[in-house]
Coordinates of C-alpha atoms and ligand atoms in Angstrom, one line a residue:
M1 CA -4.0 7.0 14.3
C2 CA -5.9 9.7 16.0
G3 CA -6.0 9.6 19.8
I4 CA -8.7 10.9 22.2
V5 CA -8.4 11.9 25.8
G6 CA -11.2 13.7 27.8
G7 CA -12.3 14.2 31.3
V8 CA -14.7 15.7 33.8
A9 CA -13.4 16.3 37.3
E10 CA -13.3 18.6 40.3
R11 CA -9.8 19.7 39.6
N12 CA -8.1 21.4 36.7
I13 CA -7.4 18.6 34.1
I14 CA -5.3 20.4 31.5
N15 CA -2.1 18.6 32.6
I16 CA -3.9 15.2 32.7
L17 CA -5.1 15.8 29.1
I18 CA -1.6 16.8 27.9
E19 CA 0.0 13.9 29.7
G20 CA -2.6 11.6 28.2
L21 CA -1.9 12.9 24.7
K22 CA 1.8 12.3 25.3
R23 CA 1.0 8.7 26.2
L24 CA -0.9 8.3 22.9
E25 CA 2.0 9.7 20.8
Y26 CA 3.0 6.2 19.9
R27 CA -0.1 5.8 17.8
G28 CA 1.3 8.3 15.3
Y29 CA -0.1 11.8 14.6
D30 CA 0.7 15.1 13.0
S31 CA -1.1 17.7 15.1
A32 CA -2.8 18.1 18.5
G33 CA -5.4 20.1 20.2
V34 CA -7.4 20.6 23.4
A35 CA -10.7 22.3 24.4
L36 CA -11.7 23.1 27.9
I37 CA -15.1 24.4 29.1
N38 CA -14.6 27.2 31.6
Q39 CA -17.1 29.8 32.8
G40 CA -19.4 29.5 29.7
Q41 CA -16.5 29.6 27.2
V42 CA -14.7 27.1 25.0
L43 CA -11.0 27.6 25.5
R44 CA -9.2 25.9 22.6
E45 CA -5.6 25.5 21.5
R46 CA -4.3 23.6 18.5
R47 CA -0.9 23.1 17.1
V48 CA 0.7 21.3 14.2
G49 CA 3.5 18.8 15.1
K50 CA 4.3 17.3 18.4
V51 CA 2.2 17.4 21.6
V52 CA 5.0 19.5 23.2
N53 CA 4.1 22.3 20.8
L54 CA 0.6 22.2 22.1
E55 CA 1.9 22.1 25.7
H56 CA 3.9 25.3 25.1
A57 CA 0.8 27.0 23.6
V58 CA -1.4 25.9 26.5
N59 CA 1.2 27.1 29.1
E60 CA 1.5 30.4 27.3
A61 CA -2.3 30.9 27.1
N62 CA -2.6 29.7 30.7
I63 CA -5.9 27.9 30.1
E64 CA -7.5 25.7 32.6
G65 CA -10.7 23.8 33.3
S66 CA -12.2 20.8 34.9
L67 CA -14.1 19.6 31.8
G68 CA -12.3 19.1 28.5
I69 CA -11.4 17.0 25.5
A70 CA -8.0 16.6 23.7
H71 CA -6.8 15.0 20.5
T72 CA -3.9 13.9 18.4
R73 CA -4.8 13.9 14.7
W74 CA -3.5 11.6 12.0
A75 CA -4.6 13.3 8.8
T76 CA -7.2 11.5 6.7
H77 CA -9.3 14.3 5.3
G78 CA -7.3 17.5 4.8
K79 CA -3.6 18.3 5.4
P80 CA -2.0 18.5 8.8
T81 CA -2.8 22.1 9.5
E82 CA -3.9 24.0 12.6
N83 CA -7.4 24.6 11.1
N84 CA -7.8 20.8 10.5
A85 CA -6.6 19.9 14.0
H86 CA -9.3 18.9 16.5
P87 CA -11.3 19.8 18.6
H88 CA -13.7 21.3 16.0
I89 CA -16.2 23.8 17.3
S90 CA -19.7 24.8 16.1
G91 CA -21.4 27.4 18.2
T92 CA -20.2 26.4 21.7
V93 CA -20.1 22.6 21.1
A94 CA -16.6 21.1 20.8
V95 CA -15.9 17.7 19.3
V96 CA -12.9 15.3 18.9
H97 CA -13.1 12.3 16.6
N98 CA -11.2 9.2 15.8
G99 CA -12.1 7.3 12.6
I100 CA -13.8 8.4 9.4
I101 CA -17.3 9.7 8.6
E102 CA -17.8 8.2 5.2
N103 CA -20.9 10.2 4.2
Y104 CA -19.4 13.6 5.4
Q105 CA -19.7 15.2 2.0
E106 CA -23.4 14.7 1.7
L107 CA -23.9 15.9 5.3
K108 CA -21.6 18.9 4.6
D109 CA -23.6 19.9 1.5
N110 CA -26.8 19.8 3.6
L111 CA -25.3 21.8 6.5
E112 CA -23.9 24.4 4.1
S113 CA -27.3 24.8 2.6
L114 CA -28.6 25.5 6.1
G115 CA -25.9 28.3 6.5
Y116 CA -23.2 26.5 8.5
V117 CA -19.7 27.7 7.5
F118 CA -16.9 25.2 7.5
T119 CA -13.5 26.3 8.7
S120 CA -11.6 23.0 8.0
Q121 CA -11.4 20.3 5.4
T122 CA -12.1 17.5 7.8
D123 CA -14.9 15.1 8.0
T124 CA -15.2 15.7 11.7
E125 CA -16.5 19.2 11.5
V126 CA -19.9 18.0 10.2
V127 CA -20.4 16.3 13.6
A128 CA -19.9 19.5 15.5
H129 CA -22.4 21.4 13.2
L130 CA -24.9 18.5 13.3
I131 CA -24.9 18.5 17.1
N132 CA -25.1 22.3 17.2
D133 CA -28.1 22.1 14.9
A134 CA -29.8 19.3 16.9
L135 CA -29.5 21.5 20.0
K136 CA -32.0 23.9 18.4
S137 CA -34.8 21.4 19.2
T138 CA -33.5 20.0 22.5
S139 CA -31.7 21.3 25.5
S140 CA -30.2 17.9 26.3
L141 CA -26.7 17.4 24.9
L142 CA -27.1 13.6 25.2
T143 CA -30.4 13.7 23.2
A144 CA -28.8 15.9 20.5
V145 CA -25.9 13.4 20.2
Q146 CA -28.4 10.5 20.1
Q147 CA -30.2 12.2 17.2
V148 CA -27.0 12.9 15.3
V149 CA -25.4 9.4 15.6
P150 CA -27.8 7.6 13.3
Q151 CA -27.0 10.1 10.5
L152 CA -23.3 9.2 10.6
K153 CA -21.9 6.4 8.4
G154 CA -18.4 5.0 9.0
A155 CA -16.3 4.1 12.0
Y156 CA -15.8 6.6 14.7
A157 CA -15.3 7.4 18.4
L158 CA -16.3 10.8 19.6
G159 CA -15.8 13.1 22.6
I160 CA -18.2 16.0 23.0
V161 CA -18.5 19.0 25.4
H162 CA -20.7 22.1 25.4
T163 CA -20.6 25.3 27.4
D164 CA -24.2 24.9 28.5
H165 CA -23.4 21.5 30.0
P166 CA -20.4 22.2 32.3
D167 CA -20.8 19.0 34.2
E168 CA -21.0 16.4 31.4
L169 CA -18.9 14.8 28.8
I170 CA -20.6 12.7 26.1
T171 CA -18.8 10.0 24.3
V172 CA -19.7 7.6 21.4
R173 CA -18.1 4.4 20.2
E174 CA -19.0 3.1 16.8
G175 CA -16.1 1.1 15.1
S176 CA -13.2 2.9 16.8
P177 CA -11.9 2.0 20.2
L178 CA -12.9 4.0 23.3
V179 CA -12.5 3.3 27.0
I180 CA -13.8 5.1 30.1
G181 CA -11.4 5.5 33.0
V182 CA -13.3 5.4 36.2
G183 CA -12.0 7.7 38.9
I184 CA -13.2 8.9 42.3
G185 CA -15.2 12.1 41.8
E186 CA -13.9 12.3 38.3
N187 CA -14.2 10.2 35.1
F188 CA -12.2 10.1 31.8
I189 CA -12.3 8.8 28.3
S190 CA -9.5 7.7 25.9
S191 CA -8.9 5.7 22.8
D192 CA -6.4 3.7 24.7
Q193 CA -6.3 2.9 28.4
L194 CA -2.5 3.5 28.5
A195 CA -3.3 7.2 28.4
L196 CA -5.2 7.0 31.7
L197 CA -2.9 4.6 33.6
P198 CA -1.4 7.4 35.8
I199 CA -4.9 8.2 37.0
T200 CA -6.8 5.0 37.3
N201 CA -6.6 1.2 36.6
R202 CA -10.4 0.8 36.5
F203 CA -11.9 0.8 33.0
I204 CA -15.2 0.4 31.2
Y205 CA -14.8 -0.9 27.7
L206 CA -17.5 0.5 25.6
E207 CA -19.1 -1.7 22.9
E208 CA -20.0 -0.8 19.4
G209 CA -23.0 1.5 19.3
D210 CA -22.6 2.7 22.9
I211 CA -23.2 6.3 23.8
A212 CA -22.2 7.4 27.3
R213 CA -22.7 10.4 29.5
L214 CA -20.0 11.0 32.1
T215 CA -20.3 13.4 35.0
R216 CA -18.0 13.8 37.9
S217 CA -19.9 11.2 39.9
S218 CA -21.7 9.1 37.4
I219 CA -21.3 7.1 34.2
E220 CA -24.4 6.1 32.1
V221 CA -24.2 4.0 29.0
F222 CA -27.0 3.9 26.4
V223 CA -27.8 1.6 23.5
E224 CA -30.5 2.9 21.2
G225 CA -31.7 5.2 24.0
Q226 CA -31.9 2.5 26.7
L227 CA -29.7 2.5 29.7
V228 CA -27.4 -0.6 29.8
Q229 CA -24.9 -1.9 32.4
R230 CA -21.2 -2.3 31.4
P231 CA -18.8 -3.9 33.8
V232 CA -15.9 -2.0 35.4
K233 CA -12.7 -4.0 34.9
E234 CA -9.4 -3.6 36.8
L235 CA -6.3 -3.7 34.8
D236 CA -2.9 -5.2 35.9
A237 CA -0.7 -2.9 33.8
T238 CA 1.1 -0.2 35.8
V239 CA 2.7 3.0 34.7
S240 CA 6.1 1.4 34.8
T241 CA 5.2 -1.2 32.1
V242 CA 4.8 1.7 29.7
S243 CA 7.9 3.8 30.5
K244 CA 11.2 3.6 28.6
G245 CA 13.2 2.9 31.8
E246 CA 16.9 2.9 31.2
Y247 CA 16.5 2.6 27.4
K248 CA 16.9 5.4 24.8
H249 CA 13.8 4.2 22.9
Y250 CA 10.8 2.1 23.5
M251 CA 11.8 0.0 20.5
L252 CA 15.1 -1.0 22.0
K253 CA 13.4 -1.8 25.4
E254 CA 10.9 -3.9 23.6
I255 CA 13.6 -5.8 21.6
Y256 CA 15.3 -6.6 25.0
E257 CA 12.0 -7.6 26.6
Q258 CA 11.6 -10.5 24.1
P259 CA 13.0 -13.4 26.2
E260 CA 10.6 -12.5 29.0
A261 CA 7.7 -11.9 26.7
I262 CA 8.1 -15.2 25.0
Q263 CA 8.5 -17.0 28.3
Q264 CA 5.2 -15.5 29.4
T265 CA 3.4 -16.5 26.2
I266 CA 4.5 -20.1 26.3
S267 CA 4.0 -20.5 30.0
Q268 CA 0.3 -20.1 29.6
A269 CA 0.2 -23.2 27.5
L270 CA 3.0 -25.5 28.5
N271 CA 4.0 -27.9 31.3
S272 CA 7.6 -29.0 31.4
N273 CA 7.3 -31.2 28.3
A274 CA 3.7 -31.2 27.2
L275 CA 0.8 -28.9 26.5
R276 CA -1.3 -28.0 29.5
A277 CA -4.7 -29.8 29.5
D278 CA -6.5 -26.5 30.0
F279 CA -4.8 -24.7 27.1
L280 CA -7.5 -23.8 24.5
A281 CA -9.6 -26.6 26.0
E282 CA -12.8 -24.7 25.0
A283 CA -11.7 -24.9 21.4
V284 CA -11.0 -28.7 21.1
A285 CA -14.4 -29.6 19.5
D286 CA -14.0 -26.9 16.9
F287 CA -10.4 -27.9 16.2
K288 CA -11.6 -31.5 15.5
S289 CA -14.0 -30.2 12.9
I290 CA -11.7 -27.9 10.9
Q291 CA -10.1 -29.1 7.6
Q292 CA -8.1 -26.0 6.7
I293 CA -6.9 -22.7 8.0
Q294 CA -7.2 -19.1 6.6
I295 CA -5.0 -16.5 8.2
I296 CA -5.9 -12.8 7.8
A297 CA -3.5 -10.0 8.9
C298 CA -1.6 -6.9 7.9
G299 CA 2.0 -5.9 7.9
T300 CA 4.3 -7.5 10.5
S301 CA 1.4 -9.7 11.7
Y302 CA 0.9 -10.9 8.1
H303 CA 4.6 -12.0 8.2
A304 CA 3.9 -14.0 11.3
G305 CA 1.0 -15.6 9.4
M306 CA 3.3 -16.5 6.5
I307 CA 5.6 -18.4 8.9
A308 CA 2.7 -20.2 10.5
K309 CA 1.7 -21.5 7.0
Y310 CA 5.0 -23.4 6.8
W311 CA 4.4 -24.8 10.3
F312 CA 0.7 -25.8 9.8
E313 CA 1.5 -27.6 6.6
Q314 CA 4.9 -29.1 7.4
L315 CA 4.2 -30.2 11.0
I316 CA 0.6 -31.2 11.1
D317 CA -0.4 -31.6 7.4
L318 CA -3.2 -29.0 7.6
P319 CA -3.7 -26.8 4.5
C320 CA -3.2 -23.1 5.4
Q321 CA -3.7 -19.9 3.3
V322 CA -2.5 -16.5 4.4
E323 CA -3.7 -13.2 3.0
I324 CA -3.3 -9.5 3.6
A325 CA -6.6 -8.3 5.1
S326 CA -6.9 -5.3 2.9
E327 CA -7.0 -7.6 -0.2
F328 CA -9.0 -10.3 1.4
R329 CA -11.9 -8.0 2.5
Y330 CA -12.5 -6.7 -1.0
R331 CA -12.0 -9.6 -3.3
T332 CA -15.0 -11.7 -2.3
P333 CA -13.0 -14.8 -1.4
V334 CA -14.8 -18.1 -1.3
I335 CA -15.8 -18.9 2.3
V336 CA -15.1 -22.6 2.8
N337 CA -17.0 -24.8 5.2
H338 CA -14.9 -26.2 8.2
T339 CA -12.3 -23.5 7.9
L340 CA -10.6 -21.9 10.9
Y341 CA -10.2 -18.2 10.2
I342 CA -7.4 -16.7 12.3
C343 CA -6.9 -13.0 12.7
I344 CA -3.4 -12.1 13.8
S345 CA -3.1 -8.6 15.2
Q346 CA -1.0 -6.9 17.8
S347 CA -3.7 -4.3 18.5
G348 CA -6.8 -6.2 17.7
E349 CA -8.2 -3.0 16.2
T350 CA -6.7 -2.9 12.7
A351 CA -9.5 -1.7 10.5
D352 CA -8.8 -4.0 7.5
T353 CA -8.4 -7.1 9.6
L354 CA -11.5 -6.4 11.6
A355 CA -13.6 -5.6 8.4
A356 CA -12.3 -8.9 6.8
L357 CA -13.4 -10.8 9.9
R358 CA -16.8 -9.2 10.1
D359 CA -17.4 -9.7 6.3
T360 CA -16.3 -13.4 6.6
Q361 CA -18.7 -14.0 9.6
Q362 CA -21.6 -12.4 7.8
R363 CA -21.1 -14.3 4.6
A364 CA -20.7 -17.6 6.4
L365 CA -23.9 -16.9 8.3
A366 CA -25.8 -16.0 5.1
K367 CA -24.7 -19.3 3.5
N368 CA -25.1 -21.3 6.6
L369 CA -21.5 -22.4 6.6
N370 CA -19.8 -23.9 9.6
I371 CA -16.6 -21.9 10.2
V372 CA -14.6 -21.2 13.3
T373 CA -13.0 -17.8 14.1
M374 CA -10.0 -17.1 16.3
T375 CA -7.8 -14.1 17.1
I376 CA -4.1 -14.1 18.1
C377 CA -3.7 -10.7 19.8
N378 CA -1.7 -8.7 22.4
V379 CA -4.7 -6.8 23.7
A380 CA -7.2 -8.9 25.7
T381 CA -10.0 -6.2 25.5
S382 CA -9.7 -5.5 21.8
S383 CA -12.5 -5.7 19.3
M384 CA -11.0 -8.7 17.5
V385 CA -10.7 -10.7 20.7
R386 CA -14.3 -9.9 21.5
E387 CA -15.7 -10.7 18.1
T388 CA -14.0 -14.1 17.4
K389 CA -15.1 -17.3 19.0
H390 CA -11.7 -18.2 20.3
S391 CA -8.6 -16.2 21.2
L392 CA -5.0 -16.8 22.1
L393 CA -3.2 -13.9 23.8
T394 CA 0.4 -13.0 23.2
L395 CA 1.5 -11.8 26.6
A396 CA 4.1 -9.3 25.4
G397 CA 2.9 -6.4 27.5
P398 CA 2.2 -3.0 26.0
E399 CA 4.1 -2.4 22.8
I400 CA 4.7 1.4 22.3
G401 CA 7.3 1.6 19.5
V402 CA 5.4 1.8 16.2
A403 CA 7.7 -0.8 14.7
S404 CA 6.5 -4.1 16.1
T405 CA 9.1 -6.3 17.7
K406 CA 8.1 -8.3 20.8
A407 CA 4.5 -8.5 19.6
F408 CA 5.8 -10.2 16.4
T409 CA 8.0 -12.8 18.2
T410 CA 5.3 -13.6 20.7
Q411 CA 2.8 -14.0 17.8
L412 CA 5.2 -16.6 16.4
A413 CA 5.4 -18.4 19.8
A414 CA 1.6 -18.4 20.1
L415 CA 1.2 -19.7 16.6
M416 CA 3.6 -22.6 17.3
L417 CA 1.5 -23.4 20.4
L418 CA -1.6 -23.4 18.3
V419 CA 0.0 -25.7 15.7
L420 CA 0.9 -28.1 18.5
K421 CA -2.6 -27.9 20.0
I422 CA -4.4 -28.6 16.7
G423 CA -1.9 -31.3 15.8
Q424 CA -2.6 -32.9 19.2
V425 CA -6.4 -32.7 18.8
K426 CA -6.2 -34.1 15.3
Q427 CA -3.5 -36.6 16.2
S428 CA -1.4 -35.4 13.3
I429 CA 1.8 -34.9 15.2
A430 CA 3.9 -37.6 16.8
V431 CA 4.3 -37.3 20.6
E432 CA 8.1 -37.4 20.4
K433 CA 8.1 -34.6 17.8
M434 CA 5.8 -32.5 19.9
T435 CA 8.0 -33.1 23.0
T436 CA 11.1 -32.0 21.1
I437 CA 9.5 -28.8 19.9
I438 CA 8.2 -28.0 23.4
T439 CA 11.7 -28.5 24.8
D440 CA 13.1 -26.2 22.1
L441 CA 10.4 -23.6 22.8
W442 CA 11.4 -23.5 26.5
H443 CA 15.0 -23.0 25.3
T444 CA 14.2 -20.2 23.0
P445 CA 14.2 -17.3 25.5
K446 CA 17.8 -18.2 26.5
V447 CA 18.9 -18.4 22.8
I448 CA 17.4 -15.0 22.3
L449 CA 19.2 -13.7 25.3
D450 CA 22.5 -15.0 23.8
T451 CA 21.6 -13.5 20.5
L452 CA 21.1 -10.1 22.1
Q453 CA 24.8 -10.4 23.2
Q454 CA 25.7 -9.9 19.6
N455 CA 24.3 -6.3 19.8
K456 CA 27.8 -4.7 19.6
D457 CA 28.7 -6.6 16.4
I458 CA 25.3 -5.7 14.9
L459 CA 25.9 -2.0 15.7
R460 CA 29.2 -2.2 13.9
L461 CA 27.5 -3.6 10.8
S462 CA 24.9 -1.0 10.9
E463 CA 27.5 1.8 10.5
L464 CA 28.0 0.5 7.0
F465 CA 24.4 1.1 6.1
V466 CA 24.1 4.7 7.1
E467 CA 24.8 6.1 3.6
K468 CA 23.0 3.4 1.7
Q469 CA 19.9 4.1 -0.4
H470 CA 18.7 0.5 -0.9
C471 CA 19.1 -2.9 0.7
L472 CA 18.1 -6.5 0.0
F473 CA 17.1 -9.1 2.6
L474 CA 17.3 -12.8 1.5
G475 CA 16.1 -16.0 3.2
R476 CA 14.7 -19.4 2.4
G477 CA 11.8 -21.3 3.9
T478 CA 10.6 -19.7 7.1
E479 CA 13.4 -17.2 6.8
F480 CA 11.8 -15.8 3.7
P481 CA 9.1 -14.0 5.8
I482 CA 11.9 -12.9 8.1
A483 CA 13.6 -11.3 5.1
L484 CA 10.3 -9.5 4.4
E485 CA 10.1 -8.5 8.0
G486 CA 13.7 -7.3 8.1
A487 CA 13.1 -5.2 5.0
L488 CA 9.9 -3.8 6.5
K489 CA 11.6 -2.9 9.8
L490 CA 14.5 -1.2 7.9
K491 CA 12.3 0.9 5.6
E492 CA 9.8 1.9 8.2
I493 CA 12.2 3.3 10.8
S494 CA 15.4 4.2 8.8
Y495 CA 13.6 5.2 5.6
I496 CA 16.1 3.2 3.5
H497 CA 14.4 1.5 0.7
A498 CA 14.6 -2.3 1.3
E499 CA 13.1 -5.4 -0.3
G500 CA 12.8 -8.9 1.1
Y501 CA 13.0 -11.9 -1.2
A502 CA 13.0 -15.7 -1.1
A503 CA 16.6 -16.3 -2.0
G504 CA 15.6 -18.7 -4.7
E505 CA 13.9 -15.8 -6.5
L506 CA 17.2 -14.0 -6.9
K507 CA 17.9 -14.9 -10.4
H508 CA 14.4 -14.2 -11.5
G509 CA 14.9 -10.5 -11.2
P510 CA 16.4 -8.9 -8.1
L511 CA 19.9 -10.0 -9.0
A512 CA 19.9 -7.2 -11.6
L513 CA 20.0 -4.8 -8.6
V514 CA 23.1 -6.2 -7.1
D515 CA 26.3 -4.1 -7.6
N516 CA 29.1 -2.7 -5.4
D517 CA 26.8 -0.4 -3.6
M518 CA 24.0 -2.9 -2.7
P519 CA 24.1 -4.4 0.8
V520 CA 22.5 -7.8 0.9
V521 CA 21.4 -9.2 4.3
I522 CA 21.3 -13.0 4.5
L523 CA 19.5 -15.1 7.1
A524 CA 21.3 -18.4 7.4
P525 CA 20.2 -20.8 10.1
Q526 CA 21.4 -24.3 10.1
D527 CA 18.7 -25.9 8.1
D528 CA 18.2 -28.1 5.0
M529 CA 18.3 -25.1 2.7
L530 CA 21.7 -23.9 4.0
D531 CA 23.7 -25.2 1.0
K532 CA 21.3 -23.7 -1.5
L533 CA 21.5 -20.4 0.4
K534 CA 25.3 -20.5 0.2
S535 CA 25.0 -20.8 -3.6
N536 CA 22.8 -17.7 -3.5
M537 CA 25.5 -15.9 -1.5
E538 CA 28.1 -16.8 -4.2
E539 CA 25.8 -15.3 -6.9
V540 CA 25.6 -12.0 -5.0
Q541 CA 29.4 -11.9 -4.4
A542 CA 30.1 -12.7 -8.0
R543 CA 28.2 -9.5 -8.9
G544 CA 30.1 -7.4 -6.4
G545 CA 27.4 -7.3 -3.8
E546 CA 28.4 -6.8 -0.1
L547 CA 27.0 -9.5 2.2
F548 CA 25.8 -9.1 5.8
V549 CA 25.2 -12.5 7.1
F550 CA 23.4 -13.6 10.2
A551 CA 24.5 -17.2 10.3
D552 CA 24.3 -20.2 12.7
E553 CA 27.4 -20.5 14.7
N554 CA 27.9 -24.0 13.2
S555 CA 27.1 -23.0 9.6
G556 CA 30.8 -22.8 8.6
I557 CA 30.1 -19.3 7.1
K558 CA 33.0 -17.0 8.0
G559 CA 33.8 -13.4 7.5
K560 CA 35.9 -12.4 4.5
D561 CA 36.3 -9.5 2.1
R562 CA 32.9 -7.9 1.6
Q563 CA 31.2 -10.6 3.6
H564 CA 30.4 -9.5 7.2
V565 CA 29.2 -12.3 9.5
V566 CA 27.5 -12.2 12.9
H567 CA 27.1 -15.7 14.4
I568 CA 23.8 -16.6 15.9
P569 CA 23.5 -19.2 18.6
S570 CA 22.2 -22.6 17.3
I571 CA 18.5 -23.1 17.5
S572 CA 16.4 -25.9 16.0
P573 CA 15.5 -24.9 12.4
I574 CA 11.8 -25.0 13.0
L575 CA 12.1 -22.2 15.6
A576 CA 14.8 -20.3 13.9
P577 CA 12.5 -17.5 12.5
I578 CA 11.8 -16.4 16.1
V579 CA 15.5 -16.1 16.9
Y580 CA 16.5 -14.5 13.5
S581 CA 14.0 -11.8 14.0
I582 CA 16.3 -10.3 16.7
P583 CA 19.3 -9.4 14.5
V584 CA 17.1 -7.8 11.8
Q585 CA 15.3 -5.8 14.5
L586 CA 18.6 -4.6 16.0
L587 CA 20.2 -3.8 12.6
S588 CA 17.2 -1.6 11.7
Y589 CA 17.2 0.0 15.1
H590 CA 20.9 1.0 15.0
V591 CA 20.7 2.2 11.4
A592 CA 17.7 4.4 12.2
V593 CA 19.4 5.8 15.3
L594 CA 22.6 6.5 13.3
R595 CA 20.5 8.2 10.6
G596 CA 18.7 10.3 13.3
T597 CA 15.2 9.3 12.5
D598 CA 12.3 9.2 15.0
V599 CA 12.7 5.6 15.9
D600 CA 9.6 5.1 18.0
Q601 CA 7.3 7.3 15.9
P602 CA 8.4 7.0 12.3
R603 CA 7.0 9.6 9.9
N604 CA 3.6 9.0 8.4
L605 CA 2.9 5.8 10.4
A606 CA 0.6 4.9 13.2
K607 CA 0.7 2.2 15.8
S608 CA -3.0 1.2 15.7
V609 CA -4.4 1.5 12.2
T610 CA -8.0 2.0 13.0
V611 CA -8.9 3.5 9.6
E612 CA -8.4 1.7 6.3
Ligands
F6R701 C1 5.2 -2.8 11.4 C2 4.0 -2.9 12.1 C3 2.7 -3.0 11.2 C4 1.6 -3.8 11.9 C5 0.3 -3.7 11.1 C6 -0.8 -4.5 11.7 O1 6.3 -2.8 12.3 O2 3.9 -2.9 13.3 O3 3.0 -3.5 9.9 O4 2.0 -5.1 12.0 O5 -0.1 -2.3 11.0 O6 -1.1 -4.1 13.0 P1 -1.8 -5.1 14.0 O7 -0.8 -6.2 14.3 O8 -2.1 -4.2 15.2 O9 -3.0 -5.6 13.3

């Protein structure tokens, strides 16, 4: 999604802005631009494609300035062209924008009737013209922005500069993330604090509806015209946590970080063989009252929710529904009393999940229903964490690769901790069972480490996928969502068409696809369904399909003609989906590298999907 960086300083900030944009590249984008205010002029450069193209243009033009805004654009309204790239200018006001102005057409018609000429197809350009127009009746840039904001419908974050105001940067947060980086004699803004980590670790997290004025030495935040105080928070993350280190791609680094990430996530909740008393202690009364669970999420996070459904129902007998947020939010689902609504989201900013949450909260309030909300999230400061009553953090550290890996497996670990906690509160899980799962959870990082040792074998298998057009992933039980996840990983980074199926569904349709040219990936942990899965493998082989099997080392499944097997260290069946995520991630990664795709920033995709 679009990314914003801006700053007001004593020094030339062009390199800070460009470096900031590079650090936002992971969000996904198709063009980039920058505008600096210098000696009464707006100096603007914009380029289609990578930030490095913009960097070359900026170097060639040799522009500099101590006040400026910069942007990476992920096209929503209008194609990825230079004219559509931000910043947009009207008169001498320059604007960058993340999000969508839903009523832009109506505003545009009105502005055109006033004589404003549009040079882009974007929704953003209306904001620049509206501010320019408002400046006819006030000399204050802040007042002009405060007059314009109530006219805008939608979700947006804005950065605004003007030649007549060489000492100030105005910013707005309404439905799209925005942080202020607090410096010494300089202040910055960004859609993600990661962009500003080389400069500061002190941040102000703006709230919805905040409008802020930054100068070199001051930060003022206003809500409906009134000055408010927002705390400055210090962040632990350092620059090294967001660098690739020795790895070729962020995705590979993040795959290898999983043992440590899972260790971190479970350590917040577990003693040696029990749940810590303080773990989710504040939620105990709510957990006692709930009678069912509704999970809402998108993409990979939705797959984590699907696995949790098996766990909630099988281990603690609690009914659980899971739904894709983009469907849930629009189908007017019945809001049921005493339900725990769980949002699962790596970023905590996904527009559909956030909208589904807000809608559920409003409808529950209107009907006076007693529901509880919770977020499982990797970003402590995110909108979802702030807007739900309870939260459980996945302590995976920043995830930069667009394809989610360590965020997914830590979501699974967190969900299992939640299942155990609710089971304990409701006394619906036996103590011995809980102790066994906790012991197995502690053991999981080591099993993942051992699984990562199979990397070379998985690389060898991936060579057989390079020329393929299609692929099937099959699993049963909790491996069914891993089959979906494997297919999603493969298609999003290697661009090979892939489908995940519950293996039992094979003869209800997908078997028709199987022929000599169809690779079929099988997820075969040592569980109750193994024999049935072996029958499914026979069905594929009988039709000439080529099998690629990730099988438990004790499963008895061996390699043979057109059956390639990588053995996975034994893990208890209940935690197997965490471990079997690793081979499908590695397979997708290697196939993508061999096919030469942009692994960390696959085409058309964004890391943080802040528009619907
Ligand atoms: C795929 C992937 C996406 C996200 C989805 C939801 O690898 O990462 O499918 O899972 O966009 O994002 P979050 O978890 O941030 O809500």
